[in-house]
CSV table of C-alpha atoms in Angstrom, one decimal:
chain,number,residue,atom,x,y,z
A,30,UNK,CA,5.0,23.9,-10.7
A,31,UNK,CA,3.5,21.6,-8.2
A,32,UNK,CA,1.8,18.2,-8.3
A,33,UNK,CA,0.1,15.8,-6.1
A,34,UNK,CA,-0.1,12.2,-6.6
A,35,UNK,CA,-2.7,10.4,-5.3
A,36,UNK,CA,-2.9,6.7,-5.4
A,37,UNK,CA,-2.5,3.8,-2.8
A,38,UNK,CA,-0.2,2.0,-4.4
A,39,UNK,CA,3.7,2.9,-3.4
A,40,UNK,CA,4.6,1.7,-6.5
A,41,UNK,CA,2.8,4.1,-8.7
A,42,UNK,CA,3.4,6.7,-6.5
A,43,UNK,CA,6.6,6.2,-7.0
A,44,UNK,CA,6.5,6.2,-10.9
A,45,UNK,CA,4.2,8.9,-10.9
A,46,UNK,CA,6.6,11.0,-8.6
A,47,UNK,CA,9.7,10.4,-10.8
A,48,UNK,CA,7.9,11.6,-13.9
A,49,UNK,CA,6.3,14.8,-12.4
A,50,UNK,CA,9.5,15.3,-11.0
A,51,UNK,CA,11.4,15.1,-14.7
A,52,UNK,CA,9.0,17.4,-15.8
A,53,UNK,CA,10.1,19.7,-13.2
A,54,UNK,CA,7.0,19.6,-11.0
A,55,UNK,CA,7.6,19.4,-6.8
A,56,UNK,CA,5.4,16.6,-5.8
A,57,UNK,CA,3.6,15.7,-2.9
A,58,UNK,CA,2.1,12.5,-2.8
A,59,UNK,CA,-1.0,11.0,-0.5
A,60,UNK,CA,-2.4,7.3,0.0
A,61,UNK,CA,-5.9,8.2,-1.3
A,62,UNK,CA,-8.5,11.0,-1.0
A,63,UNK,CA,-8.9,11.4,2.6
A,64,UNK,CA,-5.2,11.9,2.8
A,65,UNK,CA,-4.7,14.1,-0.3
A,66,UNK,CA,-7.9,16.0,1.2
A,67,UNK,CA,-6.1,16.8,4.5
A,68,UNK,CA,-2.3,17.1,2.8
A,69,UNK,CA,-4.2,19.8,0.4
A,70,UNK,CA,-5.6,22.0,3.3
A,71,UNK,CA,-2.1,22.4,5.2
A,72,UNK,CA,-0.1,23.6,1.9
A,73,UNK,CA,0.2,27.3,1.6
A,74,UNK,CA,-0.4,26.8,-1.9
A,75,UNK,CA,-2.9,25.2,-4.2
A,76,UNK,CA,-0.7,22.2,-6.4
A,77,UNK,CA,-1.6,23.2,-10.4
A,78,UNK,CA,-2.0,19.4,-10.8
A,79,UNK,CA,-3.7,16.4,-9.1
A,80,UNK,CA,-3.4,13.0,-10.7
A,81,UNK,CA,-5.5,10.7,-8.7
A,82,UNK,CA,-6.4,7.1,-8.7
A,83,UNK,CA,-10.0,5.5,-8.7
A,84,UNK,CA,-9.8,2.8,-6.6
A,85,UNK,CA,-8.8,3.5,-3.0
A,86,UNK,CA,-9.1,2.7,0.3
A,87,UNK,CA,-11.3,5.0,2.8
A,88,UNK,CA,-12.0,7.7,0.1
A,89,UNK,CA,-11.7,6.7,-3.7
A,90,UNK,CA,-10.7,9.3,-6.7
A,91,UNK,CA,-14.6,9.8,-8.1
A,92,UNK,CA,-15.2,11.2,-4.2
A,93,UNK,CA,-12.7,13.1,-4.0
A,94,UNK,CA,-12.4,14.7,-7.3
A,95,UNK,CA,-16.3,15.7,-6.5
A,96,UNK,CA,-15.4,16.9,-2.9
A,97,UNK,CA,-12.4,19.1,-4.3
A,98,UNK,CA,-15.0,20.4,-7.0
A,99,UNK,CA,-17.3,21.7,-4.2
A,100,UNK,CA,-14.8,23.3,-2.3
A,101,UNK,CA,-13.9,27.1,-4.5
A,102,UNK,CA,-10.4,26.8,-2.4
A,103,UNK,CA,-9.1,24.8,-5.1
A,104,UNK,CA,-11.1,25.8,-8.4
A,105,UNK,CA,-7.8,26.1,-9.8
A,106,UNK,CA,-6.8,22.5,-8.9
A,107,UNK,CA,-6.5,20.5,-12.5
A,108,UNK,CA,-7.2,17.2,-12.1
A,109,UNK,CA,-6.0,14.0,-14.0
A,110,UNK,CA,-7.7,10.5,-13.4
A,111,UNK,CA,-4.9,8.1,-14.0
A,112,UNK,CA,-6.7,4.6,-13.2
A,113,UNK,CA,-7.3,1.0,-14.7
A,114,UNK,CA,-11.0,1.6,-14.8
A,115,UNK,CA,-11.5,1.9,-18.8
A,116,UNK,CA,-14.9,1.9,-19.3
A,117,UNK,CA,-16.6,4.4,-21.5
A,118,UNK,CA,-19.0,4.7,-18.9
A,119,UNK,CA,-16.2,5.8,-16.1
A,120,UNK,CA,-14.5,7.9,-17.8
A,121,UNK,CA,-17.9,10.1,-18.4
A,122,UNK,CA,-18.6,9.8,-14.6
A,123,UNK,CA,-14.8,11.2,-13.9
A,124,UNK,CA,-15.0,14.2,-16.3
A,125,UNK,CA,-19.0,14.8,-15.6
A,126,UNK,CA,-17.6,15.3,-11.9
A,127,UNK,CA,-15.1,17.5,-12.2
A,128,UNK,CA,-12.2,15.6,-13.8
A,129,UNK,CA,-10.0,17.5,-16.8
A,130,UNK,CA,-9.0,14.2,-18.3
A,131,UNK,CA,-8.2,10.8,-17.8
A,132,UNK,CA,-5.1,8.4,-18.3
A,133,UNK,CA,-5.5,4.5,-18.3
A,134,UNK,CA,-2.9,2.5,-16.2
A,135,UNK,CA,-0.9,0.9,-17.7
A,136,UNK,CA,1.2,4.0,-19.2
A,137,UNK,CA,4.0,5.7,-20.5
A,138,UNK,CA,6.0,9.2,-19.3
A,139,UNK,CA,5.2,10.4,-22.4
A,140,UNK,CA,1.5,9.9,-22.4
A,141,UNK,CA,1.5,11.5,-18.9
A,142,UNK,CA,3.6,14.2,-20.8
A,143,UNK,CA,1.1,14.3,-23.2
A,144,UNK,CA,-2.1,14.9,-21.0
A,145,UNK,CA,-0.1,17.7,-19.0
A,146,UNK,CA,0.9,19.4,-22.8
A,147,UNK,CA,-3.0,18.9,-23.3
A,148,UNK,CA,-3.8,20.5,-20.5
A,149,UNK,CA,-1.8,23.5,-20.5
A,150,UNK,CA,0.7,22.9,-17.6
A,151,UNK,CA,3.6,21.5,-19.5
A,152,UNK,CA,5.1,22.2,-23.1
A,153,UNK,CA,6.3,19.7,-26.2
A,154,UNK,CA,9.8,18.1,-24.9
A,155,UNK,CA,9.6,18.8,-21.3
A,156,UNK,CA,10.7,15.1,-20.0
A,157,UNK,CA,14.3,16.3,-18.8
């Protein structure tokens, strides 16, 4: 399985990688949209999961979970928002554009666990 983390922050990038990567997933991370954007069209292979910050730097998570949804090359890209932005009102914009769910910072590996298991990509008792 195969991930991609997208947020400009090192330091979640760096939590986020070490729990994909307990859950067995290869990750690839990117600084923010424009990034993951360009990292997504040189893999030879479509990641099964996106998580991906709001607020960024030169293209934000809203933008590029709606550019990603226009483009059929990745249809079968799921997409998690995992952002501090924990309004009602957000979260309807991020799943009205394309998102499949949402997770508010802060979090635990299990509740990332638990949107995956939601989601189909992972099972019950996967964190190794």
């Amino acid at each position: 399985m195969h991930a991609m983390v997208i947020d400009d922050s090192s330091a979640m990038r760096m939590i986020l990688r070490r729990t994909m990567t307990a859950m067995g997933f290869e990750v690839v991370d990117a600084v923010n949209g424009l990034d993951a954007l360009e990292k997504l069209a040189n893999l030879d292979y479509v990641p099964d999961v996106a998580l991906v910050d709001w607020n960024m730097p030169e293209m934000d998570g809203l933008t590029f979970v709606q550019t990603v949804r226009e483009d059929p090359r990745f249809r079968t890209l799921t997409l998690l928002m995992v952002t501090t932005e924990s309004e009602q009102s957000q979260i309807v914009r991020a799943l009205a554009a394309g998102a499949h769910e949402y997770l508010i910072k802060p979090f635990t590996a299990d509740a990332v666990a638990d949107k995956l298991e939601l989601l189909g990509l992972t099972t019950a008792g996967s964190m190794t």
